[in-house]
Each structure stands twice: as structure tokens, then as C-alpha cells.
Short mmCIF file of C-alpha atoms and ligand atoms in Angstrom, two decimals:
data_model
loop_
_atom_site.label_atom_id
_atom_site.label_comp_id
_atom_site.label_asym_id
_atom_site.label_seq_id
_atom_site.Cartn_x
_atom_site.Cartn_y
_atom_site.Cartn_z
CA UNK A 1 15.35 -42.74 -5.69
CA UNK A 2 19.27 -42.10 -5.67
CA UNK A 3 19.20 -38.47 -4.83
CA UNK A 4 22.53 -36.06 -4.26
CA UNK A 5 22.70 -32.65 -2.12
CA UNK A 6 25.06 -30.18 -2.86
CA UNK A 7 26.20 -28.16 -0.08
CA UNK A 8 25.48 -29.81 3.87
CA UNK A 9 24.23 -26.46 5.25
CA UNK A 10 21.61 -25.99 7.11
CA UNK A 11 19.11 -26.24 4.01
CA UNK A 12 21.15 -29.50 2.03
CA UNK A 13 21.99 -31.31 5.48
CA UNK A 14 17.90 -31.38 6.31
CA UNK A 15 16.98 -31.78 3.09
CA UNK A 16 19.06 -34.73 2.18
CA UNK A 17 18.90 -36.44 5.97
CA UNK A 18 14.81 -35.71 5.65
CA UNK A 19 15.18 -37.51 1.69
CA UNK A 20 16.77 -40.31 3.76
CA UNK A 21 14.51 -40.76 5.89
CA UNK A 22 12.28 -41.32 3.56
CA UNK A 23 13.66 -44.00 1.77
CA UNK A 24 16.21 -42.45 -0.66
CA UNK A 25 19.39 -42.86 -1.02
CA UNK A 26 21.32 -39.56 -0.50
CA UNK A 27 24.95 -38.35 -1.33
CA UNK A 28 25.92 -35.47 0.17
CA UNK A 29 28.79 -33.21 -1.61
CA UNK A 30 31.12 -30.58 0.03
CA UNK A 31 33.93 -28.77 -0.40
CA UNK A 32 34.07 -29.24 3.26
CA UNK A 33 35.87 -32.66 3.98
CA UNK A 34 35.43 -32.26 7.52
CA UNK A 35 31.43 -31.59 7.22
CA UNK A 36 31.54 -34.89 5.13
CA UNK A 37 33.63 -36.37 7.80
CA UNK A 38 30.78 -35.62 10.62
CA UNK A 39 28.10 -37.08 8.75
CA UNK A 40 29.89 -40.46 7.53
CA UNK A 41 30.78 -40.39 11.62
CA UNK A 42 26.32 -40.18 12.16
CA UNK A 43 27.12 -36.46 13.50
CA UNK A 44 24.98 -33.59 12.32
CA UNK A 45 27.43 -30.88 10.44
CA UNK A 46 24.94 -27.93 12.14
CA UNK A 47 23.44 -28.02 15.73
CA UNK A 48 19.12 -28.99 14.75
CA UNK A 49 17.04 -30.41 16.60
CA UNK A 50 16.21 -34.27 15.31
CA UNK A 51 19.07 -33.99 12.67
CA UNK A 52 21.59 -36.29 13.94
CA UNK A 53 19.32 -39.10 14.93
CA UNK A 54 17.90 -38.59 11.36
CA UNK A 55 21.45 -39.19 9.98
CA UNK A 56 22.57 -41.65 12.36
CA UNK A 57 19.41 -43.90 11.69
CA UNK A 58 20.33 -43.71 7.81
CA UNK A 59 23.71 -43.99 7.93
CA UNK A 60 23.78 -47.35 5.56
CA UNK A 61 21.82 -44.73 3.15
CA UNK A 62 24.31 -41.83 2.83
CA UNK A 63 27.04 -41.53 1.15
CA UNK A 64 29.53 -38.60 0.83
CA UNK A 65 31.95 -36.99 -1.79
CA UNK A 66 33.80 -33.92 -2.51
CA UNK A 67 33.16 -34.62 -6.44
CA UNK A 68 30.27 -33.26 -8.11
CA UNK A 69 31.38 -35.76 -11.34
CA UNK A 70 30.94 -38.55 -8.82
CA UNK A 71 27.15 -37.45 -7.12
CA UNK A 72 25.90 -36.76 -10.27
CA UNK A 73 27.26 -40.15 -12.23
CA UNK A 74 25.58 -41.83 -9.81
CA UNK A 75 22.35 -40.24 -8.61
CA UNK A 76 19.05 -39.61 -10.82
CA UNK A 77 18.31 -35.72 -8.94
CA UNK A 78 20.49 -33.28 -7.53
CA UNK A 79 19.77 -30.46 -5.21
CA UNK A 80 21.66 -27.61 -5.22
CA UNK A 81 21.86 -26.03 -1.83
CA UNK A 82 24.88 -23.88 -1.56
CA UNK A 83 24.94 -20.63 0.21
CA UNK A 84 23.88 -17.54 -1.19
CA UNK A 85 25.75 -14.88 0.97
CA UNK A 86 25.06 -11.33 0.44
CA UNK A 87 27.45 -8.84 -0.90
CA UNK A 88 27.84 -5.43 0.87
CA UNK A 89 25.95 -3.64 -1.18
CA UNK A 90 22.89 -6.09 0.03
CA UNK A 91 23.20 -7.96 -3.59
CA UNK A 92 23.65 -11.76 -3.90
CA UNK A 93 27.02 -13.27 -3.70
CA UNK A 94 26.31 -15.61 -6.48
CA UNK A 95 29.87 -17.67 -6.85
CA UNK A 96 28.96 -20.46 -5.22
CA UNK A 97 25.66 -20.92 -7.62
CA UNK A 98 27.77 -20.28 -11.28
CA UNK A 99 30.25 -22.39 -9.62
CA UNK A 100 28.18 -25.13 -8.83
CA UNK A 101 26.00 -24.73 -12.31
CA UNK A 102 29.64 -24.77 -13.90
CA UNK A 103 30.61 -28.13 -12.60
CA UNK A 104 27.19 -29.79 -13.11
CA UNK A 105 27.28 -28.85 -16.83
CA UNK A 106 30.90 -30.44 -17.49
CA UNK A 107 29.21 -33.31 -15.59
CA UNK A 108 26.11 -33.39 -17.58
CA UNK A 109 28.03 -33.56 -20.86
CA UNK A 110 28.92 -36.80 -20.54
CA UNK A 111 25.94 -38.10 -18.63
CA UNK A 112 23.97 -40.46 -21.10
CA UNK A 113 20.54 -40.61 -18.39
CA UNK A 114 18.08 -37.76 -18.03
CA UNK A 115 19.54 -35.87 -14.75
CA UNK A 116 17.42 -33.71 -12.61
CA UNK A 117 18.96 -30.56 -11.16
CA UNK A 118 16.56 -28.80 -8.01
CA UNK A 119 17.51 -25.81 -6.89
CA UNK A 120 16.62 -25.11 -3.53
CA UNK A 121 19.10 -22.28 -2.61
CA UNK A 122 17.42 -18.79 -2.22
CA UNK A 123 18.13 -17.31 -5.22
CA UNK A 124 16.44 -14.23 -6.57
CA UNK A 125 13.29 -14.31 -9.31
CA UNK A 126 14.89 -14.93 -12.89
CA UNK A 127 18.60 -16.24 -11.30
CA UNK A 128 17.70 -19.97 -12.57
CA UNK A 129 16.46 -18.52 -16.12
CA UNK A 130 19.55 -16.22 -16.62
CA UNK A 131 22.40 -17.70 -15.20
CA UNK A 132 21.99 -22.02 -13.82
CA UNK A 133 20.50 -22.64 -16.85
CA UNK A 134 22.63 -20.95 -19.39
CA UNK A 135 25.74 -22.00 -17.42
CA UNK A 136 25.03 -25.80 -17.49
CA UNK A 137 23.73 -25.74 -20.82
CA UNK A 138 26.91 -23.96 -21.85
CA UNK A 139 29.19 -26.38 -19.87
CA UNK A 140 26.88 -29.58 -21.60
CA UNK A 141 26.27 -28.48 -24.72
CA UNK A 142 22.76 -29.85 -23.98
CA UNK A 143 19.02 -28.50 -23.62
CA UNK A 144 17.21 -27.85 -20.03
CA UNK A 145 13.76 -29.71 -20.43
CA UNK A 146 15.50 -32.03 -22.73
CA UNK A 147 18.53 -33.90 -21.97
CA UNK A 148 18.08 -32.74 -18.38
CA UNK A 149 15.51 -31.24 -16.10
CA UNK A 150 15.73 -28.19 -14.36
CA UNK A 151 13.15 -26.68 -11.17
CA UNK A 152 13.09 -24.16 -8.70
CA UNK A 153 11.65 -25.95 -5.46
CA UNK A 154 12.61 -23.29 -2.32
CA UNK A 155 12.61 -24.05 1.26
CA UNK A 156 10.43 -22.77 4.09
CA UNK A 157 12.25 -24.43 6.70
CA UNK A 158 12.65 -22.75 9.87
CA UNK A 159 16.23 -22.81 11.98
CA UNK A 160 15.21 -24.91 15.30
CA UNK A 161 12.60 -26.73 13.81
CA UNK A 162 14.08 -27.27 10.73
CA UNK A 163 13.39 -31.19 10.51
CA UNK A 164 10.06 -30.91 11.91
CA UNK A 165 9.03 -28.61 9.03
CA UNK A 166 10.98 -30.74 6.33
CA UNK A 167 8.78 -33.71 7.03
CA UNK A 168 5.20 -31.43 7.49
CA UNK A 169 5.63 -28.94 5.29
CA UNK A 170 2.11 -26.69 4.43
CA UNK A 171 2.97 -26.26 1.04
CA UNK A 172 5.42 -27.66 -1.83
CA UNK A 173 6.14 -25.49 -4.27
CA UNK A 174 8.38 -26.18 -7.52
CA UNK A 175 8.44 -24.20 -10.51
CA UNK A 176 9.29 -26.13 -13.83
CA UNK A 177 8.97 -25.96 -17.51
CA UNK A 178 8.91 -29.55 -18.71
CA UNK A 179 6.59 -32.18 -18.02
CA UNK A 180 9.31 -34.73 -17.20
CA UNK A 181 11.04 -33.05 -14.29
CA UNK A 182 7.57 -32.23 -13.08
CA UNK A 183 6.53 -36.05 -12.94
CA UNK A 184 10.08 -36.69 -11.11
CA UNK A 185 9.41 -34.02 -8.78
CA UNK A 186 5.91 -35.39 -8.08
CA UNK A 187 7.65 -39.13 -7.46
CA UNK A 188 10.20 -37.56 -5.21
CA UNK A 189 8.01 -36.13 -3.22
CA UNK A 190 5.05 -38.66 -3.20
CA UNK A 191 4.99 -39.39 0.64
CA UNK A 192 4.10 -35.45 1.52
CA UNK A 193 0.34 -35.00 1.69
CA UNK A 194 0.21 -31.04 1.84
CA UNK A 195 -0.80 -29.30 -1.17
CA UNK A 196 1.91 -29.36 -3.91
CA UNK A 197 1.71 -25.85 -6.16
CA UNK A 198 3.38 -26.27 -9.44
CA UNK A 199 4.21 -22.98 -11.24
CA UNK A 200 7.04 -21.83 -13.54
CA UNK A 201 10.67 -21.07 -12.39
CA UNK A 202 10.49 -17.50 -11.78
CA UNK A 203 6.81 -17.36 -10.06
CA UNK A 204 8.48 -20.45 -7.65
CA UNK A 205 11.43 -18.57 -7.00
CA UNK A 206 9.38 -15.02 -6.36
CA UNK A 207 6.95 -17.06 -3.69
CA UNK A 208 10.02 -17.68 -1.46
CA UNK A 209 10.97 -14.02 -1.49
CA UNK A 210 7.86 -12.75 -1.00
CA UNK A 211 6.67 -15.17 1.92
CA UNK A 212 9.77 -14.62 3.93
CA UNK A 213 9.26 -11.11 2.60
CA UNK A 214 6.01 -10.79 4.22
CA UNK A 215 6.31 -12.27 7.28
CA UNK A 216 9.45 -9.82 7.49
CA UNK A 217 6.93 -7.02 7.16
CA UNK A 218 4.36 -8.48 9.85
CA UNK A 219 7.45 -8.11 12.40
CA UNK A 220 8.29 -4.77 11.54
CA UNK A 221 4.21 -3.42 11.01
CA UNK A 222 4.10 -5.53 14.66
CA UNK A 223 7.09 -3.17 16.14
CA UNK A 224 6.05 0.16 14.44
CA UNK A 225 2.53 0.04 15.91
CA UNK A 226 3.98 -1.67 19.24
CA UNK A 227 6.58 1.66 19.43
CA UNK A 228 3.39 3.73 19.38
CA UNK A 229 2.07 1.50 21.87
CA UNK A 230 4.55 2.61 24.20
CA UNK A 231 4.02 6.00 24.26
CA UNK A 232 0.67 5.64 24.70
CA UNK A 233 1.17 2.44 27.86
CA UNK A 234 -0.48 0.60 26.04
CA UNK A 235 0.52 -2.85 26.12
CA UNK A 236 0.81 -4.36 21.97
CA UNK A 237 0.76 -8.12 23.31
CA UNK A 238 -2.87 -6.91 24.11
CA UNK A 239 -3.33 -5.04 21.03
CA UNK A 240 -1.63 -8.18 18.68
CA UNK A 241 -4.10 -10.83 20.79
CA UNK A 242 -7.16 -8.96 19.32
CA UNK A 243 -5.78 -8.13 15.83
CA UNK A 244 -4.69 -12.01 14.90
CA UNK A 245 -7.95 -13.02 16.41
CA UNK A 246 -9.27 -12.03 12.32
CA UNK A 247 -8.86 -14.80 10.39
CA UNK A 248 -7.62 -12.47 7.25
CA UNK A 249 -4.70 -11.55 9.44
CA UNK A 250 -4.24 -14.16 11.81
CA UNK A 251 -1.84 -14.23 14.98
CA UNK A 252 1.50 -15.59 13.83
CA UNK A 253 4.33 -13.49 13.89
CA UNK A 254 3.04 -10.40 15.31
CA UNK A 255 5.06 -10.58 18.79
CA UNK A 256 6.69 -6.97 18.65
CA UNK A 257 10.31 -6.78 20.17
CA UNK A 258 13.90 -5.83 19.53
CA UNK A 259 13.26 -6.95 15.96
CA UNK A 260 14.44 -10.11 13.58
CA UNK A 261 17.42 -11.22 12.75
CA UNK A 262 18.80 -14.81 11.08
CA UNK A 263 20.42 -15.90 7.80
CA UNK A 264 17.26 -15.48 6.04
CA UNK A 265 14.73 -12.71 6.71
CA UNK A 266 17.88 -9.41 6.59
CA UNK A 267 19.36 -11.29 3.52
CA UNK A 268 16.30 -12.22 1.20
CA UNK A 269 14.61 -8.44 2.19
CA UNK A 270 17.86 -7.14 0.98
CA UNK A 271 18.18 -8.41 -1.51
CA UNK A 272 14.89 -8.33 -3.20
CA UNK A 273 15.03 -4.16 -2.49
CA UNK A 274 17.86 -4.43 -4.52
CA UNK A 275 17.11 -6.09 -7.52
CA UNK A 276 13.84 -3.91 -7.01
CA UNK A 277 15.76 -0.65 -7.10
CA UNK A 278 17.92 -2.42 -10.41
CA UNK A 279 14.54 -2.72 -11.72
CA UNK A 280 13.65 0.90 -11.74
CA UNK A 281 11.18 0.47 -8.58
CA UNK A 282 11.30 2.14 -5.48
CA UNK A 283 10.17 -0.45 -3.08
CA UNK A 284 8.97 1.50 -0.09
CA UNK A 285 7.62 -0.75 2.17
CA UNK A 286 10.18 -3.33 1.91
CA UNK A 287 12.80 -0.38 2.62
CA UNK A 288 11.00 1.20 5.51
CA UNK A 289 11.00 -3.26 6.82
CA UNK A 290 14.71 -2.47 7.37
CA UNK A 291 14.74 1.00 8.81
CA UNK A 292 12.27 -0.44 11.29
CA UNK A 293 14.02 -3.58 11.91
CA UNK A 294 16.95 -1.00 12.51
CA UNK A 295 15.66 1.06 15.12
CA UNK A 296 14.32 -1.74 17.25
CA UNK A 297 17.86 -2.09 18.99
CA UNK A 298 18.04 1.87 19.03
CA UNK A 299 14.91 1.89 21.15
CA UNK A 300 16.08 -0.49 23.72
CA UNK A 301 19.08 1.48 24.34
CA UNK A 302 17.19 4.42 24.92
CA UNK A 303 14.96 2.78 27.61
CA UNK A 304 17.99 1.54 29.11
CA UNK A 305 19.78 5.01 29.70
CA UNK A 306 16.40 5.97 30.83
CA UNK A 307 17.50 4.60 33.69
CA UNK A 308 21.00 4.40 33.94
CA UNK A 309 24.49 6.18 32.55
CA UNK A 310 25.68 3.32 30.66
CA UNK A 311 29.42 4.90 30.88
CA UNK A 312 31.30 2.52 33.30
CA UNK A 313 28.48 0.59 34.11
CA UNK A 314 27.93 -3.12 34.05
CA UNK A 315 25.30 -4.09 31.44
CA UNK A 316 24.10 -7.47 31.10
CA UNK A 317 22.75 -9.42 27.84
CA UNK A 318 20.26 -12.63 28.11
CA UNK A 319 20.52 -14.62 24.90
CA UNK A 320 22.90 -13.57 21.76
CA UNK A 321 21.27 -15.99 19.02
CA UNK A 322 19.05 -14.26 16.79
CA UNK A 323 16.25 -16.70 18.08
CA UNK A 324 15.97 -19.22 20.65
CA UNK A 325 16.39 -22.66 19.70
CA UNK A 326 19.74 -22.04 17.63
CA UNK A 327 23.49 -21.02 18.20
CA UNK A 328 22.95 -19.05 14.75
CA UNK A 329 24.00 -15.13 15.41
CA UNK A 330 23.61 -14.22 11.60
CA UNK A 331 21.76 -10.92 11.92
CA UNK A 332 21.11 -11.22 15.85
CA UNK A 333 20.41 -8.06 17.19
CA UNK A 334 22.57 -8.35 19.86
CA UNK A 335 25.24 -7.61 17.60
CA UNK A 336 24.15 -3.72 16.96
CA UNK A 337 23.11 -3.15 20.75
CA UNK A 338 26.86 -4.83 21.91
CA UNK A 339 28.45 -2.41 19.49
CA UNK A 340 26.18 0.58 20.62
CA UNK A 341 27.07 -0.23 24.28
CA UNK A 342 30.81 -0.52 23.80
CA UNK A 343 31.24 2.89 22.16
CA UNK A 344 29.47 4.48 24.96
CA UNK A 345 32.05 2.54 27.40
CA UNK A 346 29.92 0.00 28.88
CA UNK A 347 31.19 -3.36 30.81
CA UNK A 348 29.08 -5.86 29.18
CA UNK A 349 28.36 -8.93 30.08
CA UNK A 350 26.91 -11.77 27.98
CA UNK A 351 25.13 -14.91 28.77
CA UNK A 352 23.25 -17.51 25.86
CA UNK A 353 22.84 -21.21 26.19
CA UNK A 354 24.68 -21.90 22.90
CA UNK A 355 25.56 -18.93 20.88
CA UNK A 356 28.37 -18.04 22.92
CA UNK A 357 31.16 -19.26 21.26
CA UNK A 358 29.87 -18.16 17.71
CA UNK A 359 29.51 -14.80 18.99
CA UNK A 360 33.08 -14.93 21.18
CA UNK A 361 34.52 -14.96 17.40
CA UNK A 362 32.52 -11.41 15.82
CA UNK A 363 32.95 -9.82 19.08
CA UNK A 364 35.84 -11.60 21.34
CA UNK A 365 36.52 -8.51 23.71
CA UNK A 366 33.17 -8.52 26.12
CA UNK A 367 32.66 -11.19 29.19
CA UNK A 368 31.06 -14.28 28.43
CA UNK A 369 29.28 -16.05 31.41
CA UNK A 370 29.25 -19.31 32.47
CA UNK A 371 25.95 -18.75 33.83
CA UNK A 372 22.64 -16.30 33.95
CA UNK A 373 23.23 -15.64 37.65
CA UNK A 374 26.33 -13.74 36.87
CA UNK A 375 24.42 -11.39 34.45
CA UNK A 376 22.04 -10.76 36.99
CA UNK A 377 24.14 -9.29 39.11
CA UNK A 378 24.93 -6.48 36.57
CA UNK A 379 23.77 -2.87 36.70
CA UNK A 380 21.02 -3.36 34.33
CA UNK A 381 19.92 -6.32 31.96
CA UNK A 382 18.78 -6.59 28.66
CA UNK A 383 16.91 -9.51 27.29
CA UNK A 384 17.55 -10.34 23.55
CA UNK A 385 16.33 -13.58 23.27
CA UNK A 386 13.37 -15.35 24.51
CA UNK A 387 15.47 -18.49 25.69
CA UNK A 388 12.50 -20.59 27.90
CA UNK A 389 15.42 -20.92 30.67
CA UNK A 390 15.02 -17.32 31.19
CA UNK A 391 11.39 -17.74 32.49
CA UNK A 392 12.55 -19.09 35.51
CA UNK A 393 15.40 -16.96 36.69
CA UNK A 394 14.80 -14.71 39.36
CA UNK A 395 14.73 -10.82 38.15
CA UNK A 396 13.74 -9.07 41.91
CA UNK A 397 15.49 -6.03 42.35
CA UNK A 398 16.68 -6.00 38.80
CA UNK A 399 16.72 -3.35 36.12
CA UNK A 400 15.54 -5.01 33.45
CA UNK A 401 14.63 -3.97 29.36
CA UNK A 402 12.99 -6.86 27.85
CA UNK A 403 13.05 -7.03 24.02
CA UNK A 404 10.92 -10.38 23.43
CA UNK A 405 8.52 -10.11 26.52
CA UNK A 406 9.90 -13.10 29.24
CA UNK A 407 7.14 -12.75 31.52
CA UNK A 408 8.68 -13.56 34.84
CA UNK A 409 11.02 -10.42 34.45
CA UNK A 410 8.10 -8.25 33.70
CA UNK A 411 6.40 -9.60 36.82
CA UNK A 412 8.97 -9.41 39.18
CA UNK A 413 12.10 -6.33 38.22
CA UNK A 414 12.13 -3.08 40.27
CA UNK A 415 12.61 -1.28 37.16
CA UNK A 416 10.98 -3.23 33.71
CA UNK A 417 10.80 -1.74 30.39
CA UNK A 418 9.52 -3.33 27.42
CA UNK A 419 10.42 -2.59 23.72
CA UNK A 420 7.03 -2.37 22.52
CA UNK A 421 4.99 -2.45 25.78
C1 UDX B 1 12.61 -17.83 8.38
C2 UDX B 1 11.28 -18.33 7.78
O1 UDX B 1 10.31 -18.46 8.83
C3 UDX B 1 11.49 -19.64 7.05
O2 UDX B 1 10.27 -20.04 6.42
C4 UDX B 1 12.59 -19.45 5.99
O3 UDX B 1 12.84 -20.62 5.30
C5 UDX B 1 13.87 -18.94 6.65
O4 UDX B 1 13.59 -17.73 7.36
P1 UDX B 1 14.10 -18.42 10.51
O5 UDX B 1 15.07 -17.39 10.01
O6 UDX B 1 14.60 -19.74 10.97
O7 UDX B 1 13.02 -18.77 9.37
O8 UDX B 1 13.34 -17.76 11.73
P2 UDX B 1 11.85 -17.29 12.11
O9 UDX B 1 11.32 -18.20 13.13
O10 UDX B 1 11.03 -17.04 10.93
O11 UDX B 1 12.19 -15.89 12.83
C6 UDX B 1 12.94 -14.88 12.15
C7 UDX B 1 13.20 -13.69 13.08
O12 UDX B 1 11.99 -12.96 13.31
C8 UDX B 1 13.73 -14.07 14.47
O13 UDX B 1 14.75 -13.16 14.83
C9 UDX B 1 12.54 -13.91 15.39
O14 UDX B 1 12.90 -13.60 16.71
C10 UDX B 1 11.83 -12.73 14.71
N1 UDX B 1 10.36 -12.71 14.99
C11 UDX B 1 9.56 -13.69 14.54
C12 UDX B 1 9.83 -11.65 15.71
O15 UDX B 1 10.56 -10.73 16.13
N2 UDX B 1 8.49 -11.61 15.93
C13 UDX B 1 7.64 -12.58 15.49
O16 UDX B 1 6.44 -12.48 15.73
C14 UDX B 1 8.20 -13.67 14.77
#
């Protein structure tokens, strides 16, 4: 199939390198001319694992343009996968969406062949009902289901192992109205053997908030019971070992800690609470997901002037990315404990693999080491993220808060705190 991405993020660059792969042909379309630039060059526009070689291998198969006229003329499906910032008030920036639905209606209205749009952008329950579709059938004077199909199809891919889960995903799910766009979608995506769940838009668009949602909520129920853990020495990793041993509940994401972070989990929690509250309902538990998530960084400072007066003193950070395996710092929460331990007059120190630069530009005026060994030699450390290199530095004599449980510090610092344990 002739397939074109919208938007080379981290969702449309996977997507479209991963529809590649298998056997499509793929044109990407930016506003970005550089991004476009990278991949025509075989270079990944974000740092995955797997990407690049993905790209590079299919290189005679990709093709890139800044015109959304041009994709669509020539490709039978488009994805939409632009971002979907939030607002400050924790709402959905939605311009580049209306934007994009804009341009594909104009497009669309002079399109004689049956074009199928996929949205795979997180966008909240009823967003492709009440505003993509009436935009591009506005803009094309032309009926969804009819002269073009429309689905919801959203994306459970995770940052690190994003291309990994693109080709072995558990579950497809697409929501669509017409029969059509269903039978394309089923074509497209003919090579995947996992179970494919077709529903309606809305349901499709509500299972992506509410997975990432309630895996959100397994974190924070993880670090509420884990900070009563604490009080009581008793260590959660323990407790969480028994309580995923139950199949109804099983073991994933249960590791208490400093709490998550990342372009997705903050955002989409956000954001559902708010169209929740718009709604008339008082979502409590998704609320009290966030205060949680909140305090996690709170806690660790407390431990940590436990045992020393942070004022003057030289604190230093292992890992800055909101999870190992990325340079991504959306959300990390390194980023509240930095600003925490600046107002108090800190020195800090800051050490990551590959986040440093993306955090040197939030936060410009702390130290940024070349190496681990430096931040050792601070008067206390804090671990952020579980980065495997720090399993093998050496933490003797060290002061040392862990908040994602590297086991060689707990072993081996004078003075070791855990979050949750
Ligand atoms: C998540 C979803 O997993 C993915 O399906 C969706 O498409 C995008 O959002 P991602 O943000 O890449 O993916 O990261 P994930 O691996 O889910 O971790 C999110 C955060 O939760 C990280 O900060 C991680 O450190 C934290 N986490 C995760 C915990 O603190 N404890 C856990 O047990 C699991």
C-alpha cells in the first residue's frame, strides 16, 4: 500500500519506518524540513532504538514532503500523528490536529479516489467525532464513510522500545464507522497476528486513555502503599513480588519509586481529569494519580535532608531522563527535585548517559558531568533513573537516596535510603 505519515515524531517516525518495513511505501510530511532532511539522509529524526536501521534499510521506500496536497495525491491512507501538547490548564493543545484536519479537507476536495485518514495522535474520546471530522468534511464538502474513510487506531508504543512494540504489538485497536475503511484497515495491517479489536471512534479513542490511564494508577497505588511501606521497614519490592504473583493483578508496573514521568502518562491523565471535570464528574482517583505522582519527588527530598543540610552542599543526580533507555525529559522528575534543591541553595551536580543536553536547555545553570565518578564524589546522591550503567558503579562510603531501587547502591552506601523501601 502507498501509505503517508503526518508528523515524524516519535509516534509517525515508528509508525511509518515500521509500515516500511513491512512492505509499504511511506511518505513522511513535516513542517520540519530538517526532520525530512535526516530521514531522506537514512538518519532517525528521534534517538530509538532499531529506528535508523529501519529507515536506512527502506530508504528506496520513503519519500518525504512538506505538502500535505502532495502525500495525500499520492498515497491511498494517511496517518495523522502530530503532537498533541497540553495547554496549562492540563487541556489539549489541539492546533496542530484542526490544522492538519484543515489541510486534508482542501486536499480531499479535489481527490477523485476513496482516501483513508487514521488518526493515531492521542486525542481525547469524541475529538475525531466533533472536530477531524467536521473540519475535513467542511474543507471537502464531502461525507466521512463515503467519499473518504475516517478511524481512530491509537498507539501503545513505548519510548525505548518503541520499534520493538510497533512490530509485536498485543493488541490493535481501531475504531471506525464504515465497512470500507474497516476492510483497508484490516489489509494494512494483515501481517500482525495479535488480536485486532474493532470498535467505534470514541470507544477506540477512550481505550488509549484509559490503558495509559491505568497503568498510571498502578504506579501511583504502587508508591502510596510503598510510602507506607517505609514507615513500617518494610521493603514494597517484597510486598509488589507477592501481589503480581495473582494473575488478576499481575506484576508489571508495580516497581514503586520517585514516580513517572514522559510525554505520555502526565499529559493523557491530565487531560482526561479535565474533560472529566468539563463533564460534570469529579474524577477522584485519577486526581489523587497526580497528587501522588507529585509527592514522590517531595519524599526523596525529605530522606535526603534526613541526612544532610542541603544549604551549600554538593548534591549529586544519577540519570535526568524520565526513564532509562531515552534522552526524553518530558515530565522527568528530576526536573521538580533540581528545582526543589536549587531554592534551598544546593550545588548540584548532574550526570545521565543522554539526557544531558536536553535538560542543559530547561535548566542550563547546574553542573553537568562528563562522568558518574564525578557525582560520586558529591555530598550526597540521588538516583532518578534506573540507567543499567549505574549497577556497576561503586557507591562505598556514599550517601545515597535511591528512587528506582539500583541494587548495588543499596548493597554497598554507608547511608541508603529508598523512596518506597
Ligand atoms: C507509556 C505507555 O507504556 C505506552 O503504552 C504509551 O503509548 C505511552 O506511554 P512511556 O511513556 O514510553 O510509555 O513509558 P513507560 O515505560 O510506560 O513508563 C512511564 C513512566 O512510569 C516512567 O517514568 C517509568 O519510570 C514509570 N514507571 C513505570 C514506574 O515508576 N514504575 C513502574 O512500575 C513502571
Amino acid at each position: 500500500m502507498h501509505v503517508s505519515v503526518i508528523g515524524t515524531g516519535y509516534v509517525g517516525s515508528v509508525t511509518g519506518a515500521g509500515l516500511a518495513e513491512l512492505g509499504n511505501i511511506v511518505t513522511f510530511v513535516d513542517i520540519d524540513q530538517e526532520k525530512l532532511a535526516q530521514i531522506r539522509c537514512g538518519k532517525a529524526p528521534i534517538i530509538e532504538p532499531g529506528l535508523e536501521e529501519i529507515i536506512r534499510k527502506n530508504i528506496a521506500h520513503i519519500k518525504t514532503t512538506t505538502s500535505i496536497d502532495i502525500a495525500v495525491n499520492e498515497t491511498d491512507v494517511t496517518f495523522i500523528c502530530v503532537g498533541t501538547p497540553s495547554n496549562s490548564n492540563g487541556s489539549i493543545d489541539l492546533r496542530y490536529i484542526k490544522s492538519v484536519s484543515e489541510q486534508l479537507g482542501q486536499t480531499l476536495k479535489n481527490k477523485k479516489k476513496y482516501h483513508t485518514v487514521i488518526v493515531k495522535s492521542s486525542i481525547l474520546p469524541s475529538t475525531t467525532d466533533t472536530i477531524v471530522i467536521p473540519l475535513i468534511e467542511k474543507k471537502s464538502g464531502k461525507r466521512a464513510g463515503e467519499s473518504f474513510g475516517i478511524c481512530s487506531n491509537p498507539e501503545f508504543l513505548r519510548e525505548g522500545s518503541a520499534v520493538f512494540d510497533f512490530f509485536h504489538p498485543e493488541r490493535i485497536i481501531v475504531g471506525c464507522h464504515d465497512e470500507k475503511t474497516r476492510r483497508q484497515i484490516k489489509k494494512l495491517y494483515s501481517s500482525f497476528a495479535c488480536t485486532k479489536m474493532f470498535t467505534d471512534i470514541r470507544t477506540a479513542e477512550m481505550i488509549k486513555y484509559a490503558s495509559n490511564a491505568f497503568l498510571a494508577t498502578k504506579v501511583s497505588f504502587a508508591n502510596e502503599i510503598g510510602n507506607i511501606c517505609k514507615k513500617l521497614c518494610i521493603d514494597s519490592y517484597e510486598v509488589f513480588k507477592g501481589v503480581g504473583m495473582d494473575n488478576r493483578i499481575n506484576p508489571h508496573f508495580l516497581r514503586s519509586g520517585v514516580g513517572f514521568g514522559g510525554s505520555c502518562f502526565p499529559k493523557d491523565v491530565n487531560a482526561l481529569i479535565r474533560q472529566a471535570q468539563d463533564l460534570g464528574e469529579k474524577p477522584r482517583i485519577l486526581s489523587s494519580v497526580i497528587t501522588t505522582n507529585d509527592r514522590q519527588p517531595e519524599k526523596m527530598y525529605s530522606l535526603l535532608k534526613k541526612h544532610v543540610s542541603v544549604k551549600g552542599k554538593t548534591i549529586g543526580l544519577l540519570g535526568l531522563s524520565f526513564k532509562p533507555g531515552t534522552d526524553d525529559i518530558r515530565e522527568s522528575r528530576a526536573i521538580p527535585l533540581i528545582k526543589k534543591l536549587q531554592k534551598a541553595g544546593a550545588n548540584i551536580v548532574a550526570y545521565d548517559p543522554v539526557a544531558m543536553t536536553n535538560l542543559q536547555e530547561l535548566i542550563p545553570d547546574i553542573r553537568y558531568a562528563e562522568s558518574p565518578v564525578s557525582v560520586l564524589q558529591s555530598d550526597a546522591i540521588l538516583i532518578i533513573t534506573e540507567w543499567e550503567e549505574f549497577e556497576h558503579l561503586d557507591y562505598s562510603g556514599k550517601i545515597v537516596i535511591d528512587g528506582r531501587r539500583v541494587e548495588k547502591a543499596r548493597n554497598e552506601a554507608k547511608v541508603y535510603e529508598g523512596v518506597c523501601w
